[in-house]
Amino acid sequence: MSDPPHELTGTQPPPAKSRPRSSLSSAAEVATTSGRDRIKKSRPPPPPPPPPPPRREARVPLRLLLQVTVVASGVQFGWALQLSLLTPYVQELGIPHSFASFVWLCGPLSGLFVQPLVGVMSDRCYSKLGRRRPFIIGGAAVIAVSVLLIGHAADIGGILGDPADAVVRPRAIAIFVVGFWLLDVGNNTIQGPCRALLADLTGKDHRRTRVANAYYSLFMALGSVLGYAAGSFSGWFKILPFTLTSACNTNCANLKSVFLVDVILLVLSTYISISSVKEVPLSRASSSPDEETPAQEAFFWDLLGVFRYITLPIWIILIVTCLNWIGWFPFTLFDTDWMGREIYRGDPNGGQNYHTGVRMGAFGLMLNAIVLGFTSVMLEKLCRKLGSGLVWGISSIILSFCLGAMLIITAVLKNMDISSTGLPPTGIVVAALIVFAVLGAPLAITYSLPYALISARIESLGLGQGLAMGVLNLAIVIPQIIVSLGVDHGISYLEVGTLPPLLWEQLQLFLAAWRPLLLFPGHILQNQRNLQNQRTADKKDAMRSHSLWEG
């Protein structure tokens, strides 16, 4: 970590007037000369490409790519706490279970607008710090403020007039929701530029792009392990006794304490990442006056324009990602809640069983993160051996089987009488933990492969990597909005627990699993035919990468 920052050296790109015309502009001219003037007039011309990044004289060593991805651990630590603790905590403040998914709606909504906008703005950022690093720093600052608001929501609500023993504390809920929304804004601000920075550093080397995204997933796994371990520990209020107040009970004090730890870890990881490489700032001379448009106008112009030109493989990536997240999002909402309600049969507003189940669910998610880390390490080898499409399809099948196992576990436990002990049988708890752990494998692939595939294929459109991440993010957040507004609210309104979301996940994941395997077999077979040549090239590239690592 003591190595000096690695500067992306190179000459600045020539002015836009001297650059060759983009492939999209050429396509529009061909359409005009072929007699389709009316179609051309009905469609706006494609957006101008963002200024290209400076050319590099040498590839960035792998050890520096590893350092750049350290920030993922700090972000994911807070995300793990958010997933494991905040759904139960918001019910303690008085929000009914039927409205818990509405609180989570902020994540998809902020992702729908914030991440694509940040992606476009970072593609055209002229800051002295570079294109991506200002947004990474800003996102980290927003996350730090938000977790402090969430952790101190009960205290602030008490100061503003909430009774400490009230079942519903409206002022604390308001502070919590504001902090929760800011947390998702910060997460969406920081993750897109991080991914885009990795794509900038790896250039057109698709293998190194997969390696960089695997590094990112590895540090996400590390942050998740630490976050879920911290969330499952119930003695934080003893280590930091000042967090326990009249308005904040032990569960609240534990939450407040781990978020203070999160701020420290986030600051350290962000500093390591942004100090590892030094981006060469873009020169304003690299863009012509005609290309200088307001950021918001460019955002909508680029985002709407890109969908008219993306190719079939990119559509496949977006469709499979969309179906996967329709399945994943209910699980992320109700994983620990499922353990507390369905396995331990607890009530968020009374009794200890629910909180015991939530902590056990956090422990299961920690096991999930460990498996995620191991899978991230092996992912590059799996993709080289089997092909990215096949690996992605198999991961969706595994995910579907695991959710089916959760259905079986829930059904079996409902037919058991546990009134004598009040606790579920050990075998049921172990089975649930195994399911949580196995789900780490498809989660690692979900966190890595779509980003690597989209960044490798979006270059043919002549668009920036920030916009590429924004386009993929739409395939993630739109299904989340659908789930938050429709499925989960309807299920909770009918008061049928967390079992039906698993049935919904099963249907969507079945479609997602077989789409890349069956609908487009030719693309997969072509990948298989090219594997032998790719392996030979990868061996030579690995030798060069080793020398760069040592250098």
Coordinates of C-alpha atoms in Angstrom, one line a residue:
M1 CA 0.0 0.0 0.0
S2 CA 3.0 2.2 0.2
D3 CA 3.6 2.2 -3.5
P4 CA 3.4 5.7 -5.2
P5 CA 0.2 6.4 -7.2
H6 CA 0.3 5.0 -10.6
E7 CA -0.3 7.7 -13.2
L8 CA -2.2 7.0 -16.4
T9 CA 0.3 8.7 -18.7
G10 CA -0.3 9.5 -22.3
T11 CA -1.0 12.3 -24.7
Q12 CA -4.2 14.2 -24.6
P13 CA -6.7 13.3 -27.4
P14 CA -6.8 15.7 -30.4
P15 CA -9.7 18.1 -30.8
A16 CA -13.0 16.6 -31.7
K17 CA -12.9 18.2 -35.2
S18 CA -9.8 16.3 -36.1
R19 CA -11.1 12.9 -34.8
P20 CA -12.6 10.3 -37.1
R21 CA -16.4 10.2 -37.1
S22 CA -18.0 7.6 -34.8
S23 CA -19.6 4.5 -36.2
L24 CA -23.0 5.7 -35.1
S25 CA -22.7 8.9 -37.1
S26 CA -21.5 7.0 -40.2
A27 CA -24.5 4.7 -39.9
A28 CA -26.8 7.7 -39.8
E29 CA -25.2 9.1 -43.0
V30 CA -25.6 5.8 -44.8
A31 CA -29.2 5.7 -43.8
T32 CA -29.7 9.2 -45.3
T33 CA -27.9 8.4 -48.6
S34 CA -30.0 5.2 -49.0
G35 CA -33.3 7.2 -49.2
R36 CA -34.5 7.0 -45.6
D37 CA -34.7 10.7 -45.0
R38 CA -38.1 10.5 -43.4
I39 CA -36.9 8.0 -40.8
K40 CA -33.8 10.1 -40.1
K41 CA -35.9 13.2 -39.5
S42 CA -38.3 11.3 -37.1
R43 CA -35.4 10.2 -35.0
P44 CA -32.9 12.5 -33.3
P45 CA -29.3 11.9 -34.2
P46 CA -27.3 9.7 -31.8
P47 CA -25.6 11.5 -28.9
P48 CA -22.0 12.6 -29.4
P49 CA -19.6 10.3 -27.7
P50 CA -17.9 11.4 -24.5
P51 CA -14.3 12.6 -24.6
P52 CA -12.1 9.5 -24.8
P53 CA -9.7 8.8 -21.9
P54 CA -6.0 9.5 -22.3
R55 CA -4.1 6.7 -23.9
R56 CA -1.9 4.6 -21.6
E57 CA 1.7 3.7 -22.5
A58 CA 1.6 0.6 -20.2
R59 CA -1.0 -1.5 -18.6
V60 CA -1.8 -0.9 -14.9
P61 CA -0.3 -3.7 -12.8
L62 CA -2.7 -6.2 -11.2
R63 CA -1.7 -5.2 -7.7
L64 CA -2.8 -1.7 -8.4
L65 CA -6.1 -2.9 -9.8
L66 CA -6.4 -4.9 -6.5
Q67 CA -5.9 -1.7 -4.5
V68 CA -8.4 0.3 -6.5
T69 CA -11.1 -2.3 -5.6
V70 CA -10.5 -2.0 -1.9
V71 CA -13.3 0.7 -1.7
A72 CA -15.8 -2.1 -2.4
S73 CA -15.2 -3.6 1.1
G74 CA -16.1 -0.3 2.8
V75 CA -19.2 0.2 0.7
Q76 CA -20.3 -3.4 1.1
F77 CA -19.8 -3.4 4.9
G78 CA -22.6 -0.8 5.2
W79 CA -24.7 -2.6 2.5
A80 CA -24.5 -5.8 4.6
L81 CA -25.7 -4.0 7.7
Q82 CA -28.4 -2.4 5.6
L83 CA -29.6 -5.8 4.3
S84 CA -29.4 -7.7 7.6
L85 CA -30.5 -5.1 10.2
L86 CA -32.6 -2.3 8.7
T87 CA -35.8 -4.2 7.7
P88 CA -36.2 -5.5 11.3
Y89 CA -35.2 -2.2 12.8
V90 CA -37.6 -0.1 10.8
Q91 CA -40.4 -2.3 12.1
E92 CA -39.2 -1.6 15.7
L93 CA -39.7 2.1 15.0
G94 CA -43.3 1.4 14.1
I95 CA -43.5 0.9 10.3
P96 CA -45.8 -2.0 9.5
H97 CA -44.4 -5.1 7.8
S98 CA -46.7 -4.4 4.8
F99 CA -45.0 -1.1 4.2
A100 CA -41.4 -2.3 4.6
S101 CA -40.9 -2.7 0.9
F102 CA -41.9 0.9 0.3
V103 CA -39.0 2.1 2.4
W104 CA -36.7 0.0 0.2
L105 CA -38.2 1.6 -2.9
C106 CA -35.7 4.4 -2.5
G107 CA -32.9 2.2 -3.6
P108 CA -34.4 1.4 -7.1
L109 CA -35.6 4.9 -7.6
S110 CA -32.2 6.5 -6.8
G111 CA -30.6 3.9 -8.9
L112 CA -32.9 4.7 -11.8
F113 CA -31.9 8.3 -11.9
V114 CA -28.7 8.8 -9.9
Q115 CA -26.4 6.1 -11.3
P116 CA -27.0 6.8 -15.0
L117 CA -26.7 10.5 -14.4
V118 CA -23.5 10.1 -12.4
G119 CA -22.2 7.7 -15.1
V120 CA -22.7 10.3 -17.9
M121 CA -21.3 13.1 -15.7
S122 CA -18.2 11.1 -14.8
D123 CA -17.6 10.4 -18.5
R124 CA -17.4 14.1 -19.1
C125 CA -15.9 15.3 -15.9
Y126 CA -12.9 17.7 -16.2
S127 CA -11.9 17.8 -12.5
K128 CA -8.2 17.9 -11.6
L129 CA -8.8 14.7 -9.7
G130 CA -9.8 12.9 -12.8
R131 CA -13.1 11.6 -14.2
R132 CA -14.1 9.0 -11.6
R133 CA -12.4 9.9 -8.3
P134 CA -14.5 13.0 -7.5
F135 CA -17.7 10.9 -7.6
I136 CA -16.1 8.2 -5.5
I137 CA -15.2 10.7 -2.8
G138 CA -18.6 12.4 -3.0
G139 CA -20.5 9.1 -2.7
A140 CA -18.4 8.0 0.3
A141 CA -19.2 11.3 2.0
V142 CA -23.0 10.9 1.4
I143 CA -22.8 7.3 2.8
A144 CA -21.0 8.5 6.0
V145 CA -23.7 11.2 6.6
S146 CA -26.5 8.8 5.9
V147 CA -25.4 6.0 8.3
L148 CA -24.9 8.5 11.1
L149 CA -28.5 9.7 10.5
I150 CA -29.8 6.1 10.5
G151 CA -28.0 5.2 13.7
H152 CA -29.1 8.3 15.6
A153 CA -32.7 8.3 14.2
A154 CA -34.2 7.2 17.6
D155 CA -32.1 9.8 19.5
I156 CA -33.0 12.6 17.1
G157 CA -36.7 11.6 17.2
G158 CA -36.6 11.6 21.0
I159 CA -35.1 15.1 21.0
L160 CA -37.9 16.3 18.6
G161 CA -40.6 14.8 20.9
D162 CA -41.1 11.1 20.3
P163 CA -42.0 9.2 23.5
A164 CA -39.3 6.6 24.3
D165 CA -41.9 3.9 25.0
A166 CA -44.2 4.7 22.0
V167 CA -45.1 1.9 19.6
V168 CA -44.9 4.2 16.6
R169 CA -42.3 7.0 16.6
P170 CA -43.0 9.2 13.6
R171 CA -40.1 11.6 14.0
A172 CA -37.6 8.8 14.3
I173 CA -39.2 7.2 11.3
A174 CA -38.8 10.4 9.2
I175 CA -35.1 10.7 10.2
F176 CA -34.6 7.0 9.4
V177 CA -36.2 7.3 6.0
V178 CA -34.2 10.4 5.0
G179 CA -31.0 8.6 6.1
F180 CA -32.0 5.4 4.3
W181 CA -32.7 7.3 1.0
L182 CA -29.4 9.1 1.3
L183 CA -27.6 5.8 1.9
D184 CA -28.9 4.5 -1.4
V185 CA -28.0 7.7 -3.2
G186 CA -24.5 7.4 -1.9
N187 CA -24.3 3.7 -2.9
N188 CA -25.4 4.4 -6.4
T189 CA -23.1 7.4 -6.6
I190 CA -20.0 5.5 -5.7
Q191 CA -20.5 2.1 -7.4
G192 CA -20.9 3.2 -11.0
P193 CA -17.7 5.3 -11.1
C194 CA -15.8 2.5 -9.4
R195 CA -16.8 0.0 -12.0
A196 CA -16.1 2.5 -14.8
L197 CA -12.7 3.3 -13.4
L198 CA -11.8 -0.4 -13.5
A199 CA -13.0 -0.5 -17.2
D200 CA -10.8 2.6 -17.9
L201 CA -7.8 0.9 -16.3
T202 CA -8.1 -2.4 -18.2
G203 CA -9.0 -0.9 -21.6
K204 CA -10.0 -3.4 -24.2
D205 CA -8.4 -6.3 -22.5
H206 CA -11.5 -8.4 -21.8
R207 CA -9.6 -10.9 -19.6
R208 CA -8.2 -8.2 -17.4
T209 CA -11.7 -6.6 -17.2
R210 CA -13.1 -9.9 -15.8
V211 CA -10.1 -10.1 -13.4
A212 CA -10.7 -6.6 -12.2
N213 CA -14.4 -7.2 -11.6
A214 CA -13.6 -10.4 -9.8
Y215 CA -11.3 -8.4 -7.5
Y216 CA -14.2 -6.0 -6.9
S217 CA -16.5 -9.0 -6.0
L218 CA -13.8 -10.4 -3.8
F219 CA -13.6 -7.2 -1.7
M220 CA -17.4 -7.0 -1.7
A221 CA -17.3 -10.5 -0.2
L222 CA -14.8 -9.3 2.4
G223 CA -16.9 -6.3 3.3
S224 CA -20.0 -8.5 3.5
V225 CA -18.3 -11.0 5.8
L226 CA -17.2 -8.3 8.1
G227 CA -20.6 -6.5 7.9
Y228 CA -22.7 -9.6 8.6
A229 CA -20.4 -10.7 11.4
A230 CA -20.7 -7.3 13.0
G231 CA -24.5 -7.4 12.5
S232 CA -24.8 -10.8 14.1
F233 CA -22.9 -9.7 17.3
S234 CA -25.2 -8.5 20.0
G235 CA -22.7 -6.9 22.4
W236 CA -21.7 -3.7 20.6
F237 CA -23.4 -1.6 23.2
K238 CA -21.1 -3.0 25.9
I239 CA -18.0 -2.0 23.8
L240 CA -19.4 1.5 23.1
P241 CA -21.7 2.1 26.1
F242 CA -22.3 5.8 25.2
T243 CA -24.6 4.6 22.4
L244 CA -27.2 3.3 24.9
T245 CA -29.6 6.1 25.7
S246 CA -33.1 6.5 27.0
A247 CA -34.5 6.7 23.5
C248 CA -32.2 4.0 22.1
N249 CA -32.5 0.4 23.5
T250 CA -29.9 -2.3 23.1
N251 CA -30.9 -3.3 19.6
C252 CA -30.7 0.4 18.6
A253 CA -27.4 0.9 20.3
N254 CA -25.9 -2.1 18.5
L255 CA -27.1 -0.7 15.2
K256 CA -25.6 2.7 16.1
S257 CA -22.3 1.2 17.1
V258 CA -21.7 -0.9 13.9
F259 CA -22.5 2.1 11.8
L260 CA -19.8 4.1 13.6
V261 CA -17.4 1.3 12.7
D262 CA -18.7 1.5 9.1
V263 CA -17.8 5.1 8.8
I264 CA -14.2 4.4 9.9
L265 CA -13.8 1.5 7.5
L266 CA -15.4 3.5 4.6
V267 CA -12.9 6.4 5.1
L268 CA -9.9 4.1 5.1
S269 CA -10.9 2.0 2.1
T270 CA -11.8 5.0 0.1
Y271 CA -8.5 6.6 0.8
I272 CA -6.6 3.5 -0.3
S273 CA -8.5 3.3 -3.6
I274 CA -8.3 6.9 -4.7
S275 CA -4.6 7.1 -3.8
S276 CA -3.7 4.0 -5.7
V277 CA -3.9 5.5 -9.2
K278 CA -3.8 9.0 -10.5
E279 CA -6.1 9.8 -13.4
V280 CA -5.0 12.3 -16.0
P281 CA -7.7 15.0 -16.1
L282 CA -9.5 15.4 -19.4
S283 CA -8.7 18.6 -21.3
R284 CA -11.6 20.8 -22.4
A285 CA -9.9 21.1 -25.7
S286 CA -10.9 17.4 -26.4
S287 CA -14.5 18.4 -26.9
S288 CA -16.0 20.8 -29.4
P289 CA -18.4 23.6 -28.4
D290 CA -21.2 21.7 -30.1
E291 CA -20.8 18.8 -27.7
E292 CA -21.0 20.9 -24.5
T293 CA -24.5 20.3 -23.3
P294 CA -26.0 20.5 -19.8
A295 CA -25.4 17.4 -17.8
Q296 CA -29.1 16.6 -17.3
E297 CA -29.9 17.0 -21.0
A298 CA -27.0 14.9 -22.0
F299 CA -28.1 12.3 -19.4
F300 CA -31.5 11.8 -20.9
W301 CA -30.3 12.2 -24.5
D302 CA -27.6 9.6 -24.1
L303 CA -29.7 7.1 -22.1
L304 CA -32.6 7.2 -24.5
G305 CA -30.4 7.2 -27.6
V306 CA -28.3 4.2 -26.6
F307 CA -31.2 1.8 -26.6
R308 CA -31.8 2.3 -30.4
Y309 CA -28.3 1.1 -31.2
I310 CA -27.4 -1.7 -28.8
T311 CA -26.8 -5.1 -30.3
L312 CA -28.5 -8.4 -29.6
P313 CA -25.8 -9.7 -27.1
I314 CA -26.3 -6.6 -25.0
W315 CA -30.0 -7.0 -25.0
I316 CA -29.5 -10.6 -23.8
I317 CA -27.3 -9.3 -20.9
L318 CA -30.0 -6.8 -19.9
I319 CA -32.9 -9.2 -20.1
V320 CA -31.1 -11.9 -18.0
T321 CA -30.0 -9.3 -15.5
C322 CA -33.5 -8.0 -15.2
L323 CA -35.0 -11.5 -14.6
N324 CA -32.3 -12.3 -12.1
W325 CA -33.0 -9.2 -10.0
I326 CA -36.7 -9.9 -10.0
G327 CA -35.7 -13.0 -8.2
W328 CA -32.9 -11.5 -6.0
F329 CA -34.7 -8.4 -4.7
P330 CA -37.3 -10.1 -2.5
F331 CA -34.6 -12.2 -1.0
T332 CA -32.5 -9.2 -0.1
L333 CA -35.5 -7.5 1.4
F334 CA -36.7 -10.4 3.6
D335 CA -33.7 -12.7 4.2
T336 CA -33.1 -12.1 7.9
D337 CA -36.8 -11.3 8.3
W338 CA -37.6 -14.7 6.9
M339 CA -35.3 -16.3 9.4
G340 CA -37.0 -14.4 12.3
R341 CA -40.6 -14.8 11.2
E342 CA -40.8 -18.2 9.4
I343 CA -38.0 -20.2 11.1
Y344 CA -38.0 -18.8 14.6
R345 CA -41.7 -17.7 14.5
G346 CA -41.0 -14.4 16.1
D347 CA -42.7 -11.1 16.2
P348 CA -40.7 -7.9 15.5
N349 CA -42.7 -6.0 18.1
G350 CA -42.5 -8.5 20.9
G351 CA -40.5 -11.4 22.2
Q352 CA -36.9 -12.4 21.8
N353 CA -37.3 -15.1 19.1
Y354 CA -37.5 -12.7 16.2
H355 CA -34.2 -10.9 17.2
T356 CA -32.5 -14.3 17.7
G357 CA -33.7 -15.3 14.2
V358 CA -32.4 -12.0 12.7
R359 CA -29.0 -12.5 14.2
M360 CA -28.9 -16.1 13.0
G361 CA -29.9 -14.8 9.5
A362 CA -27.0 -12.3 9.7
F363 CA -24.7 -15.3 10.5
G364 CA -26.1 -17.1 7.5
L365 CA -25.4 -14.1 5.3
M366 CA -21.8 -14.1 6.6
L367 CA -21.4 -17.7 5.4
N368 CA -23.0 -16.5 2.1
A369 CA -20.3 -13.8 1.8
I370 CA -17.5 -16.3 2.5
V371 CA -18.8 -18.5 -0.4
L372 CA -19.1 -15.4 -2.5
G373 CA -15.4 -14.6 -1.9
F374 CA -14.2 -18.1 -2.9
T375 CA -16.4 -18.0 -6.0
S376 CA -15.0 -14.7 -7.0
V377 CA -11.5 -16.1 -6.9
M378 CA -12.5 -19.0 -9.1
L379 CA -14.8 -17.1 -11.5
E380 CA -12.1 -16.3 -14.1
K381 CA -11.1 -19.9 -14.4
L382 CA -14.7 -21.1 -14.7
C383 CA -15.4 -18.5 -17.4
R384 CA -12.4 -19.5 -19.4
K385 CA -13.3 -23.2 -19.1
L386 CA -17.0 -23.2 -19.6
G387 CA -17.8 -19.8 -21.1
S388 CA -19.5 -16.8 -19.5
G389 CA -23.0 -17.6 -20.8
L390 CA -23.0 -21.1 -19.5
V391 CA -21.6 -20.1 -16.1
W392 CA -24.3 -17.4 -15.8
G393 CA -27.1 -19.8 -16.7
I394 CA -25.9 -22.4 -14.2
S395 CA -25.8 -19.8 -11.5
S396 CA -29.4 -18.9 -12.0
I397 CA -30.4 -22.6 -11.9
I398 CA -28.5 -22.9 -8.5
L399 CA -30.3 -19.9 -7.3
S400 CA -33.7 -21.3 -8.3
F401 CA -33.0 -24.6 -6.5
C402 CA -31.9 -22.8 -3.3
L403 CA -35.1 -20.8 -3.2
G404 CA -37.0 -24.0 -3.8
A405 CA -35.3 -25.4 -0.7
M406 CA -36.4 -22.4 1.3
L407 CA -40.0 -23.1 0.3
I408 CA -39.6 -26.7 1.4
I409 CA -38.0 -25.7 4.7
T410 CA -40.8 -23.3 5.4
A411 CA -43.5 -25.8 4.6
V412 CA -41.9 -28.5 6.7
L413 CA -41.6 -26.2 9.7
K414 CA -45.2 -25.1 9.5
N415 CA -46.3 -28.7 10.1
M416 CA -44.1 -29.0 13.2
D417 CA -45.1 -28.3 16.8
I418 CA -42.4 -26.3 18.5
S419 CA -44.6 -24.9 21.3
S420 CA -42.7 -27.0 23.9
T421 CA -39.3 -25.3 23.3
G422 CA -40.3 -22.2 21.4
L423 CA -37.3 -22.7 19.1
P424 CA -37.0 -24.4 15.8
P425 CA -35.3 -27.8 15.5
T426 CA -31.5 -27.6 15.0
G427 CA -31.8 -29.5 11.7
I428 CA -34.1 -26.8 10.3
V429 CA -31.8 -24.0 11.3
V430 CA -28.8 -25.8 9.8
A431 CA -30.6 -26.4 6.6
A432 CA -31.5 -22.7 6.3
L433 CA -27.9 -21.7 7.0
I434 CA -26.7 -24.1 4.3
V435 CA -29.1 -22.5 1.8
F436 CA -27.9 -19.0 2.7
A437 CA -24.3 -20.2 2.2
V438 CA -24.8 -21.8 -1.1
L439 CA -26.6 -18.7 -2.4
G440 CA -23.2 -17.0 -2.2
A441 CA -22.0 -18.7 -5.4
P442 CA -24.7 -17.3 -7.8
L443 CA -24.5 -13.9 -5.9
A444 CA -20.8 -13.6 -6.8
I445 CA -21.6 -14.2 -10.5
T446 CA -24.5 -11.7 -10.3
Y447 CA -22.1 -9.1 -8.9
S448 CA -19.4 -9.7 -11.5
L449 CA -20.3 -11.2 -14.8
P450 CA -22.9 -8.7 -16.0
Y451 CA -20.6 -5.8 -15.4
A452 CA -17.7 -7.4 -17.2
L453 CA -19.8 -8.5 -20.2
I454 CA -21.5 -5.1 -20.6
S455 CA -18.3 -3.1 -20.4
A456 CA -16.6 -5.4 -23.0
R457 CA -19.5 -5.0 -25.5
I458 CA -20.6 -1.4 -25.0
E459 CA -17.3 -0.2 -26.6
S460 CA -18.6 -1.0 -30.0
L461 CA -21.2 1.8 -29.6
G462 CA -18.5 4.4 -29.0
L463 CA -20.0 5.3 -25.6
G464 CA -18.3 5.8 -22.2
Q465 CA -18.0 3.2 -19.5
G466 CA -20.0 5.4 -17.0
L467 CA -23.0 5.3 -19.4
A468 CA -22.5 1.6 -19.8
M469 CA -22.8 1.0 -16.1
G470 CA -25.9 3.3 -16.1
V471 CA -27.6 1.2 -18.8
L472 CA -27.0 -2.0 -17.0
N473 CA -28.2 -0.4 -13.8
L474 CA -31.6 0.2 -15.4
A475 CA -31.9 -3.6 -15.9
I476 CA -31.3 -3.9 -12.1
V477 CA -33.5 -1.1 -10.7
I478 CA -36.6 -1.4 -12.9
P479 CA -37.5 -4.9 -11.7
Q480 CA -36.8 -3.8 -8.1
I481 CA -39.3 -1.0 -8.5
I482 CA -41.9 -3.5 -9.9
V483 CA -41.3 -5.8 -6.9
S484 CA -41.4 -3.0 -4.4
L485 CA -44.7 -1.5 -5.8
G486 CA -46.4 -4.7 -6.6
V487 CA -45.5 -8.2 -5.5
D488 CA -44.1 -7.6 -2.0
H489 CA -46.8 -5.1 -1.0
G490 CA -49.6 -7.3 -2.2
I491 CA -48.1 -10.3 -0.4
S492 CA -47.7 -8.3 2.8
Y493 CA -51.2 -6.8 2.5
L494 CA -52.7 -10.3 2.4
E495 CA -50.7 -11.2 5.5
V496 CA -49.3 -14.4 4.2
G497 CA -45.7 -13.9 5.4
T498 CA -42.6 -14.2 3.3
L499 CA -43.3 -17.5 1.6
P500 CA -45.0 -16.2 -1.6
P501 CA -42.1 -14.0 -2.6
L502 CA -40.1 -17.2 -3.0
L503 CA -42.7 -18.6 -5.5
W504 CA -42.4 -15.3 -7.5
E505 CA -38.6 -15.7 -7.4
Q506 CA -38.8 -19.3 -8.6
L507 CA -40.8 -18.3 -11.8
Q508 CA -38.5 -15.5 -12.8
L509 CA -35.3 -17.4 -12.1
F510 CA -36.4 -20.3 -14.2
L511 CA -36.9 -17.9 -17.1
A512 CA -33.5 -16.3 -16.4
A513 CA -31.6 -19.5 -16.1
W514 CA -32.6 -21.0 -19.4
R515 CA -32.6 -17.9 -21.6
P516 CA -28.8 -17.7 -22.1
L517 CA -28.6 -21.5 -22.4
L518 CA -31.4 -22.3 -24.8
L519 CA -32.4 -19.2 -26.7
F520 CA -29.0 -18.3 -28.0
P521 CA -27.0 -21.6 -28.2
G522 CA -25.1 -20.5 -31.2
H523 CA -23.4 -17.7 -29.3
I524 CA -22.4 -20.1 -26.5
L525 CA -21.1 -22.7 -29.0
Q526 CA -19.1 -20.0 -30.7
N527 CA -17.5 -19.2 -27.4
Q528 CA -16.7 -22.8 -26.9
R529 CA -15.0 -23.1 -30.3
N530 CA -12.8 -20.1 -29.4
L531 CA -11.8 -21.3 -26.0
Q532 CA -8.8 -23.2 -27.1
N533 CA -7.3 -20.2 -28.9
Q534 CA -8.2 -18.0 -26.0
R535 CA -6.5 -20.2 -23.5
T536 CA -3.3 -20.1 -25.5
A537 CA -3.5 -16.3 -25.6
D538 CA -4.3 -16.2 -21.9
K539 CA -1.2 -18.2 -21.0
K540 CA 1.0 -15.6 -22.7
D541 CA -1.0 -12.8 -21.2
A542 CA -0.7 -14.3 -17.7
M543 CA 3.1 -14.4 -18.1
R544 CA 3.1 -10.7 -19.0
S545 CA 0.7 -9.9 -16.1
H546 CA 3.0 -11.7 -13.7
S547 CA 5.9 -9.5 -14.8
L548 CA 3.8 -6.4 -14.4
W549 CA 2.7 -7.6 -10.9
E550 CA 6.3 -8.0 -9.9
G551 CA 7.2 -4.7 -11.4

